[in-house]
Short mmCIF file of C-alpha atoms in Angstrom, two decimals:
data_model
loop_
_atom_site.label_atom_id
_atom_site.label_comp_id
_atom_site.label_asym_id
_atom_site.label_seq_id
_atom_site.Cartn_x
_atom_site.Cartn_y
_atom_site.Cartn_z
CA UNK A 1 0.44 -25.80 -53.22
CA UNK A 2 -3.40 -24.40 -52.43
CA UNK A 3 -4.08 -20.97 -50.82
CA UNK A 4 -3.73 -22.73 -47.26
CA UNK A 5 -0.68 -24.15 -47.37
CA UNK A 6 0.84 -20.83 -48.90
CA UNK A 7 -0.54 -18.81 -46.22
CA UNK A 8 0.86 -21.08 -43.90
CA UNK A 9 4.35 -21.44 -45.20
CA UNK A 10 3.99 -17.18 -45.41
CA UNK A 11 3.72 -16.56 -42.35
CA UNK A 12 6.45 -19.47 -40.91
CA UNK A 13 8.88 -17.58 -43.25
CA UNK A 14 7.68 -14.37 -41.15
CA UNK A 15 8.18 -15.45 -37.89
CA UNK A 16 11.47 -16.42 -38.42
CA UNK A 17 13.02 -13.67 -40.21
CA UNK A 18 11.78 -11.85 -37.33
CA UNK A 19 13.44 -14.04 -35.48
CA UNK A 20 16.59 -13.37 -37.55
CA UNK A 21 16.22 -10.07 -37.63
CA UNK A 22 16.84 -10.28 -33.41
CA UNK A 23 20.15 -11.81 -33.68
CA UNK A 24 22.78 -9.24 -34.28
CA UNK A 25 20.41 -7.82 -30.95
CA UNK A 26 22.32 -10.25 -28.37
CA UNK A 27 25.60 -10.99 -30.54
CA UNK A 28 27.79 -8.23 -28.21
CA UNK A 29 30.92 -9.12 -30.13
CA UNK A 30 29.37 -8.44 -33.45
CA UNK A 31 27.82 -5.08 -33.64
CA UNK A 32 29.07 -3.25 -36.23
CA UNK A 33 27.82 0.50 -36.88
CA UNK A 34 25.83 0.15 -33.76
CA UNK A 35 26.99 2.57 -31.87
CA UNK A 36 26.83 5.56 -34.43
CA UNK A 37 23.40 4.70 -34.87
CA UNK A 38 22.03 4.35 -31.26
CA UNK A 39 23.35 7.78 -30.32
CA UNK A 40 21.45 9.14 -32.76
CA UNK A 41 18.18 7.97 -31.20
CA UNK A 42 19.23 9.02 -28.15
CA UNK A 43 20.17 12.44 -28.97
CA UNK A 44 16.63 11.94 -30.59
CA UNK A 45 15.19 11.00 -27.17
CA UNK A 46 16.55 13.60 -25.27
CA UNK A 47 16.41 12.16 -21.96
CA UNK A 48 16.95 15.18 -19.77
CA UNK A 49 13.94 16.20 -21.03
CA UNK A 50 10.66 15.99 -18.41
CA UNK A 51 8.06 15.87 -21.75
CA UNK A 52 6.84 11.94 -22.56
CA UNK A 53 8.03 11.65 -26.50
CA UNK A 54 7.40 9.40 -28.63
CA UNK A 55 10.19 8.32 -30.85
CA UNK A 56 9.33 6.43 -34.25
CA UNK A 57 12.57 4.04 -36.08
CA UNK A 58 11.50 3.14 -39.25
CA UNK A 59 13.39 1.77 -42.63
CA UNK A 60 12.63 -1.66 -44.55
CA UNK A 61 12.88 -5.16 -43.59
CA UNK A 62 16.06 -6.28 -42.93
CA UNK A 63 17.66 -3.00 -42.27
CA UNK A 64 18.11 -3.32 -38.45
CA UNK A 65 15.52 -1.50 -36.77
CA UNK A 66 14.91 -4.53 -33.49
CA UNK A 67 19.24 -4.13 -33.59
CA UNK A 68 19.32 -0.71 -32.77
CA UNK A 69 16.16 -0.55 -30.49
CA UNK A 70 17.13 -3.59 -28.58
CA UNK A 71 20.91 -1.70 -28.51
CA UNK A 72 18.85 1.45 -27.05
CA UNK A 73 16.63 -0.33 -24.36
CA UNK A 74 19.43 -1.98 -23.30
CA UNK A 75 21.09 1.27 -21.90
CA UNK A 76 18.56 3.43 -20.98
CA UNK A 77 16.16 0.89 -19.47
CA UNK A 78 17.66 1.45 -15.85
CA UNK A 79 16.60 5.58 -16.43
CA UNK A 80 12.89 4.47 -15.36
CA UNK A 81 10.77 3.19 -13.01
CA UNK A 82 9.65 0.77 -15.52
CA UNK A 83 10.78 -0.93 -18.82
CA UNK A 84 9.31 -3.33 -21.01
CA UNK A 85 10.11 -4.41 -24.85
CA UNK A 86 7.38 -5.74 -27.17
CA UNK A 87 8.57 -8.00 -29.64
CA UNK A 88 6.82 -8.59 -32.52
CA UNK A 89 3.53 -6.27 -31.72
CA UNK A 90 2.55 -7.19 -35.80
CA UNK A 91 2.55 -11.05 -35.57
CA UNK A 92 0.40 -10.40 -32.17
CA UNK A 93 -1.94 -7.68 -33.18
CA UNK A 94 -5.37 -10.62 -32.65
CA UNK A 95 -4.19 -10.79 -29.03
CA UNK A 96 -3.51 -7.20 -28.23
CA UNK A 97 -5.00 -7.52 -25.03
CA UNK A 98 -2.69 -9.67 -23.90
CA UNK A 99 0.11 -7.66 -24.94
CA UNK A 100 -1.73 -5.13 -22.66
CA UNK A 101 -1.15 -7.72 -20.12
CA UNK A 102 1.88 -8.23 -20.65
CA UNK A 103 2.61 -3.85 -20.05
CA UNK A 104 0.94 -3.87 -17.33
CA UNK A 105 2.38 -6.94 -15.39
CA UNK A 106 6.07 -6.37 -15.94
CA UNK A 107 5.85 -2.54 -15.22
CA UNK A 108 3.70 -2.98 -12.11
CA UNK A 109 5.20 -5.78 -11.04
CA UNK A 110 1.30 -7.39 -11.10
CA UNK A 111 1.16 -11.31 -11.43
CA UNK A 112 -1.77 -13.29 -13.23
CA UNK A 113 -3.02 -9.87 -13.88
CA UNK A 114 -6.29 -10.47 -16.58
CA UNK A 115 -8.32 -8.05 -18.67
CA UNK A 116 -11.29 -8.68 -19.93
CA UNK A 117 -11.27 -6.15 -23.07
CA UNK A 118 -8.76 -4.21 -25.20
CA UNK A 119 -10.81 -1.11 -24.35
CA UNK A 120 -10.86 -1.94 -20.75
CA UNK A 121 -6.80 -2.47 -20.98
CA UNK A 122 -6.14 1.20 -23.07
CA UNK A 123 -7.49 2.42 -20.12
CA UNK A 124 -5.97 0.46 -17.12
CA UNK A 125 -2.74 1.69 -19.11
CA UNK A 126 -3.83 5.17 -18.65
CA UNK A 127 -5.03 5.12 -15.11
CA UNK A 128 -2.24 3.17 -14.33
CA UNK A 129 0.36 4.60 -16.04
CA UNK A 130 -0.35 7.81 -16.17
CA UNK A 131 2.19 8.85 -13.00
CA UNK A 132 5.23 6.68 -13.79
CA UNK A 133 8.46 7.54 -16.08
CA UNK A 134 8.11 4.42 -18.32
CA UNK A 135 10.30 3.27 -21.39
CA UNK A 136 8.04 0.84 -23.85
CA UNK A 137 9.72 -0.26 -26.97
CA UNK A 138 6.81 -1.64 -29.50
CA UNK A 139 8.64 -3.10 -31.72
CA UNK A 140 7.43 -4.44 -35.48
CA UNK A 141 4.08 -1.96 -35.51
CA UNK A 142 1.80 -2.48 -38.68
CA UNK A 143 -1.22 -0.80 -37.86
CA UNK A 144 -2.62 2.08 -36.28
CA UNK A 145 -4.84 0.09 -33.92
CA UNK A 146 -2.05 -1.41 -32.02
CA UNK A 147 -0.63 2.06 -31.56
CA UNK A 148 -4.29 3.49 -30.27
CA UNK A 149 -4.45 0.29 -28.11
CA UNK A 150 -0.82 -0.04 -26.89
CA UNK A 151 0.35 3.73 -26.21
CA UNK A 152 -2.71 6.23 -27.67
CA UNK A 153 -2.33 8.85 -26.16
CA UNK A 154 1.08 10.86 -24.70
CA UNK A 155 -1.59 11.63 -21.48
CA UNK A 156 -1.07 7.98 -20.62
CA UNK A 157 2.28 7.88 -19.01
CA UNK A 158 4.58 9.88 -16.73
CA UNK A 159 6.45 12.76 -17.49
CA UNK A 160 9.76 11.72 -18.45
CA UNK A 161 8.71 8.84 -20.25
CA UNK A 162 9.54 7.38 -23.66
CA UNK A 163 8.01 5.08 -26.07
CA UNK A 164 9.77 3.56 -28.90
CA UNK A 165 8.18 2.47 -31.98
CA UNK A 166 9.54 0.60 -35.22
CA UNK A 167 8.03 0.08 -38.06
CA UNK A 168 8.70 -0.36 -41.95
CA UNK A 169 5.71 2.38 -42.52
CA UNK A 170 6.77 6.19 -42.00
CA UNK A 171 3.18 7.29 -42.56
CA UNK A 172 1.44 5.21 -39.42
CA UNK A 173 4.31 7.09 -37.00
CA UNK A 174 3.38 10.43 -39.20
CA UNK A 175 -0.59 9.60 -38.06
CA UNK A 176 0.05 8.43 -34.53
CA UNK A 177 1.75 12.08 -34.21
CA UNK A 178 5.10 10.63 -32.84
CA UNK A 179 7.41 13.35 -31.65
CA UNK A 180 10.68 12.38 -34.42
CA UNK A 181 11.67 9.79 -36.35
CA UNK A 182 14.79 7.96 -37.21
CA UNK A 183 15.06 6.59 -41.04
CA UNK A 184 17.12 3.72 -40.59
CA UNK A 185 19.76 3.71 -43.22
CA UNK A 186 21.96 0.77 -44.63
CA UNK A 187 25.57 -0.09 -43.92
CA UNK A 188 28.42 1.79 -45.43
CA UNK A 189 30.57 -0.42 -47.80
CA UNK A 190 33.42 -0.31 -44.69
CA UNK A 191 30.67 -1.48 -41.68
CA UNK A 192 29.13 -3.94 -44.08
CA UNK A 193 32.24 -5.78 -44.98
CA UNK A 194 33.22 -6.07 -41.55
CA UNK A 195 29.82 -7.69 -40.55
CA UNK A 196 29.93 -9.59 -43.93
CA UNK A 197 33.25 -11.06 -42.47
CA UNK A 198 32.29 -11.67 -38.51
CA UNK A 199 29.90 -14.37 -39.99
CA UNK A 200 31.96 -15.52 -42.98
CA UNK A 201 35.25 -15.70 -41.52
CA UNK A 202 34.42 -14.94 -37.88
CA UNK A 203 36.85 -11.92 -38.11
CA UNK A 204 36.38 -8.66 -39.24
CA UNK A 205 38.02 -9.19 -42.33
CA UNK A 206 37.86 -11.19 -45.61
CA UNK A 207 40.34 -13.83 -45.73
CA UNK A 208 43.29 -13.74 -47.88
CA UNK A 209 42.36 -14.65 -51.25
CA UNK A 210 38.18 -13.90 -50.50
CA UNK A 211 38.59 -10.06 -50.68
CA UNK A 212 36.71 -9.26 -54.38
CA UNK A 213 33.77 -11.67 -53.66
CA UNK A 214 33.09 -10.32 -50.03
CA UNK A 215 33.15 -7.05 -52.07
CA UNK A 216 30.82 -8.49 -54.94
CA UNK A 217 28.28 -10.30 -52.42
CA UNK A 218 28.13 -7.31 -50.18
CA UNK A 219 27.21 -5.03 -52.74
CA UNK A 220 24.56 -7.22 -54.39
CA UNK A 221 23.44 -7.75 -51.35
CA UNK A 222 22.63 -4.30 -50.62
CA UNK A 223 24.48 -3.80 -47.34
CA UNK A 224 21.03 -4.88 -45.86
CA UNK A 225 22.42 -6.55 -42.25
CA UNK A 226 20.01 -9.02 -42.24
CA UNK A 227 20.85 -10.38 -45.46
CA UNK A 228 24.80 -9.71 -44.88
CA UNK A 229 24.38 -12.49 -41.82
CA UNK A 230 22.83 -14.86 -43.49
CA UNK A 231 25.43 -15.07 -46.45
CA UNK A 232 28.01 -14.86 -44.33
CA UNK A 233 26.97 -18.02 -41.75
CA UNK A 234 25.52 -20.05 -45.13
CA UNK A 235 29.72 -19.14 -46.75
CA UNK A 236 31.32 -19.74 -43.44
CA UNK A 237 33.38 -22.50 -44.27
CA UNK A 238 32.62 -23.37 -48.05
CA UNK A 239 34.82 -23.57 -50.99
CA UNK A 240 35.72 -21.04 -53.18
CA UNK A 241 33.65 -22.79 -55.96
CA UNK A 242 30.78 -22.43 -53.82
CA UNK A 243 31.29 -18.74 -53.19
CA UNK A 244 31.45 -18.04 -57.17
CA UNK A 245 28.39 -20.18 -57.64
CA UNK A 246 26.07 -17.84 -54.74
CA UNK A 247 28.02 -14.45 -56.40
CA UNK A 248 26.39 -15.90 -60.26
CA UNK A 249 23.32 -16.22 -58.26
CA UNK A 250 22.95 -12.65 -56.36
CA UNK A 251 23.63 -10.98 -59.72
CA UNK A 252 20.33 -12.39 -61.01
CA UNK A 253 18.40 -10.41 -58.06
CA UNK A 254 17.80 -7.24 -58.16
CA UNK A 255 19.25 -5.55 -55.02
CA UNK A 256 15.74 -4.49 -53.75
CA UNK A 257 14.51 -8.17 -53.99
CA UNK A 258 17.11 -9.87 -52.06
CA UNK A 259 15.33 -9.80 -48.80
CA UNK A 260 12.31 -11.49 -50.41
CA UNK A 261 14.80 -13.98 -52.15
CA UNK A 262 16.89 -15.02 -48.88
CA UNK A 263 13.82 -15.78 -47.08
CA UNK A 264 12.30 -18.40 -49.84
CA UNK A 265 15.55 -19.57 -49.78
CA UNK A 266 15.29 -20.44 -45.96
CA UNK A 267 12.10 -22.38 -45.79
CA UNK A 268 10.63 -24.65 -48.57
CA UNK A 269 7.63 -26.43 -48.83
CA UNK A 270 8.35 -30.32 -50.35
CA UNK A 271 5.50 -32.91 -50.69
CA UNK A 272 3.59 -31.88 -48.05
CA UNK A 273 7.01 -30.92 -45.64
CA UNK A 274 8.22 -27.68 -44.33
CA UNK A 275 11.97 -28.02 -44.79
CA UNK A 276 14.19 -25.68 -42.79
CA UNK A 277 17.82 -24.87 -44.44
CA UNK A 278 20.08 -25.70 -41.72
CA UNK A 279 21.11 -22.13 -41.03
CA UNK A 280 18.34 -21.52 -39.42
CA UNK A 281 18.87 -23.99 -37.09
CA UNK A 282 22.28 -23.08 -36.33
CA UNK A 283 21.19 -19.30 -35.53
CA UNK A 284 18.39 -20.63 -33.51
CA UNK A 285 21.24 -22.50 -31.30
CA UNK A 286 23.01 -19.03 -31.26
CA UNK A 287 19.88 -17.07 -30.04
CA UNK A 288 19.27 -19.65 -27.01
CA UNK A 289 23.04 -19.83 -26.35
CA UNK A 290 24.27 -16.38 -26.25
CA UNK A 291 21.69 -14.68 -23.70
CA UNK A 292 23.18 -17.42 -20.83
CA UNK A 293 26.26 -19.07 -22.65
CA UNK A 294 27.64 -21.04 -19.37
CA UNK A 295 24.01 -21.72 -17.55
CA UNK A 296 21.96 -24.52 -19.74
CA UNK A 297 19.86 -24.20 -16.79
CA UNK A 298 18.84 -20.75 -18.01
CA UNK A 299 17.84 -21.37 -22.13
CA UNK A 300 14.53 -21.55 -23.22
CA UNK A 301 15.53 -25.17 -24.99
CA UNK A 302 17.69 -27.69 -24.21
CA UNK A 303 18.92 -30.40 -26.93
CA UNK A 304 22.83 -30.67 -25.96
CA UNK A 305 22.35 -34.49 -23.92
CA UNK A 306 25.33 -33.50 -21.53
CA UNK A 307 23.40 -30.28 -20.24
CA UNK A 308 20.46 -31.85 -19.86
CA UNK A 309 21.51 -34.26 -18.11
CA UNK A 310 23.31 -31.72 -15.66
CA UNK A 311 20.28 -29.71 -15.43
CA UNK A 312 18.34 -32.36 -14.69
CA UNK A 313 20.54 -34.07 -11.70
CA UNK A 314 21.67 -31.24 -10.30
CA UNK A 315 18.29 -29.57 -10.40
CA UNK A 316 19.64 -26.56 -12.41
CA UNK A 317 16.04 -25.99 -14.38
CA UNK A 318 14.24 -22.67 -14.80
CA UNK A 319 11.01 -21.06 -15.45
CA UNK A 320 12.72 -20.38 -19.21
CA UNK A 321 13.11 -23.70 -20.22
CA UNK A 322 9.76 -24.31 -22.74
CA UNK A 323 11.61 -27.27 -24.79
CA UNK A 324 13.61 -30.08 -23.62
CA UNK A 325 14.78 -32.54 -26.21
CA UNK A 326 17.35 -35.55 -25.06
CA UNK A 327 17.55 -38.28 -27.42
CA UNK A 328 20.22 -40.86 -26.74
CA UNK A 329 21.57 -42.99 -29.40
CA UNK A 330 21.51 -46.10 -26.54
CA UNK A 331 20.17 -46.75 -23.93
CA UNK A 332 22.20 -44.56 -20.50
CA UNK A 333 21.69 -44.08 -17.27
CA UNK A 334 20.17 -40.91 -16.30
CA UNK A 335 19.95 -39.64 -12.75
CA UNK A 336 16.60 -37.40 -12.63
CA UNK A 337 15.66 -35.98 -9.33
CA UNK A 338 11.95 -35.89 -7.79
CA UNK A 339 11.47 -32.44 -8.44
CA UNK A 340 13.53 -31.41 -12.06
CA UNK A 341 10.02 -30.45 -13.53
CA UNK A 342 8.77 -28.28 -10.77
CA UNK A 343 10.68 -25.18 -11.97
CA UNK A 344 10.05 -25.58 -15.71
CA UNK A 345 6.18 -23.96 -15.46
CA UNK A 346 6.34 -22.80 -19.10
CA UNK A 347 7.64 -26.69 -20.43
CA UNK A 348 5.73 -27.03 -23.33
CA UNK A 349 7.91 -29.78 -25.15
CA UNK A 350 9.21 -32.43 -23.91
CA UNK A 351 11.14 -36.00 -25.49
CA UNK A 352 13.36 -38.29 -23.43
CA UNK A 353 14.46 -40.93 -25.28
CA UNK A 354 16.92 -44.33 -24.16
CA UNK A 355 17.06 -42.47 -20.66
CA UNK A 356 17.23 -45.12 -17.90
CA UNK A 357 16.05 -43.58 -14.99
CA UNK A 358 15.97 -45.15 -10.95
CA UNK A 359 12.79 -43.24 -10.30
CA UNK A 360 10.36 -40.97 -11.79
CA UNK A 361 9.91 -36.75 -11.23
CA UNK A 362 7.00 -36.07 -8.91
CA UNK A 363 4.88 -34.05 -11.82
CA UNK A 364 4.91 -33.57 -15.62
CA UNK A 365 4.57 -29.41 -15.86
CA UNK A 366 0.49 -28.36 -17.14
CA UNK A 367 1.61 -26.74 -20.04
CA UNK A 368 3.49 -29.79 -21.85
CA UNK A 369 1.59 -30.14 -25.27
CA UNK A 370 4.07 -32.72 -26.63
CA UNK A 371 5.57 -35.63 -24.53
CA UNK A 372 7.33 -38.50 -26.32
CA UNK A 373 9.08 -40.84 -23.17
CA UNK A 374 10.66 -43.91 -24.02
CA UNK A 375 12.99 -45.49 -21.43
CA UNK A 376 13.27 -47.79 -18.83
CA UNK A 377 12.28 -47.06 -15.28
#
């Protein structure tokens, strides 16, 4: 593998442990030791206070910083005149003026709003901002730039307002001059088993028999969340033998390792491939699925051929979708109307495969980048 290829496969692995990382964020049914947590930041934020504060979360990887401030925004979000949270402000950092953009348009309600420098958009924020009670989470924060170019200064917003930063480094909140700080903290043994078990048994308890090696695998695993989920899914299901075979195997990593360990275990590079283990597939479907679980219409990708199919007859299609993926074993009739595409402005993928269709949709959305269309017309 040469320097490129390793870079490239780095920062895949990145991106989607991030992604990971956001899942526990929109699983309602799942969030164990939430609670405790989030009213500590609150008590932290002390919201009947008129002072703008800055509030720093910080811990390491896996530990479930995005969890709790997602948790946070959540319920205080409707407190201000305008809310906005920034996902993954260190994967963006080369483009921080659009994440400017971004601030600016969804608390000002500004569309197609443009800036033509980072310096120029530090201090549209300010002029801008500078009179409104706004909540900004900026979440994943690696350097101080994105900090001086994002929220520099507590002069920039209203009174009242509250900006939320996580990071995995205490000493960039300590140099920003945040206001407090919450050290994120692992699971107890008790909240750690019963997330351990939501994704290994889908209850929150081990099943009868599976009691020591939820124990074993949740202490070698550090009671890190992250890494908890992704045992738990890749066990769900498996035989016992299989459960003493990935025990042998977490006793060989050292407990401050395992984060590093899980995620070269999730994507592997194999004569010139990127292979993806299935469970990250399967937790991608869960991400898409659980923010609109009965409106297809709504997800930002569609690959389930019955609700595309809906969608696409009954004209059920949303600025959200980006991907659209139906691929028919045989040939079937598919009833598209004129104007299924219209809606989907951010459809960047698109494959139709063995759909027979009576006519074609009036326009193909600008922003497809992939089209693959075989069928008859």
């Amino acid at each position: 593998m040469d320097r490129h290829e390793s870079k490239c496969i780095q920062e895949i692995v990145e991106y989607v442990v991030a992604k990971l990382e956001r899942v526990v964020a929109i699983e309602a049914k799942n969030q164990v030791g939430i609670d405790s947590r989030v009213q500590k930041v609150n008590a932290l934020l002390n919201l009947g206070s008129g002072k703008v504060q800055f509030i720093g979360i910080w811990g390491m990887s896996g530990i479930g910083k995005t969890t709790i401030a997602w948790a946070v925004f959540n319920r205080i979000s409707t407190h201000f005149e305008g809310a906005i949270f920034l996902e993954d402000v260190r994967k963006q950092s080369e483009s921080l003026k659009n994440l400017q953009e971004e601030i600016l348009s969804k608390i000002l309600c500004f569309k197609d709003l443009r800036i033509s420098s980072v310096l120029e958009g530090s201090k549209m924020i300010q002029t801008r901002l500078c009179c409104k009670k706004v909540l900004i989470v900026l979440d994943d924060v690696d350097h101080l730039s994105q900090l001086d170019a994002l929220a520099g200064m507590h002069e920039w917003f209203g009174d009242g307002s509250r900006i939320i930063i996580t990071t995995k480094n205490k000493h960039l909140l300590v140099t920003h001059g945040v206001d407090k700080m919450h050290k994120m903290k692992v699971l107890n043994e008790y909240e750690a088993i019963q997330l351990f078990s939501w994704h290994a048994f889908k209850k929150d308890y081990p099943a009868k028999g599976y009691e020591e090696l939820s124990t074993k695998i949740v202490h070698y695993a550090g009671c890190l969340p992250l890494a908890l989920k992704v045992l738990g899914s890749f066990l769900y299901g498996r035989e016992m033998a299989e459960w003493r075979s990935e025990v042998e195997r977490l006793k060989r990593i050292p407990e401050d390792e395992i984060m590093e360990k899980l995620k070269k275990s999730l994507i592997t590079l194999s004569r010139g491939r990127i292979l993806m283990h299935c469970l990250i597939q399967e937790m991608g479907w869960n991400i898409v699925r659980e923010k609109a679980p009965d409106e297809p219409g709504k997800h930002s990708r569609l690959w389930v051929a019955e609700e595309i199919c809906d969608v696409l007859a009954r004209d059920k299609a949303t600025e959200n979708i980006v991907g659209m993926w139906l691929d028919l074993p045989t040939p079937q009739d598919v009833v598209i109307k004129n104007e299924a595409f219209e809606k989907m402005k951010k459809l960047r993928l698109l494959k139709i495969n063995n759909a027979c269709v009576s006519c074609c949709p009036n326009c193909i959305p600008n922003e497809v980048r992939w089209l693959n269309w075989h069928g008859r017309g």
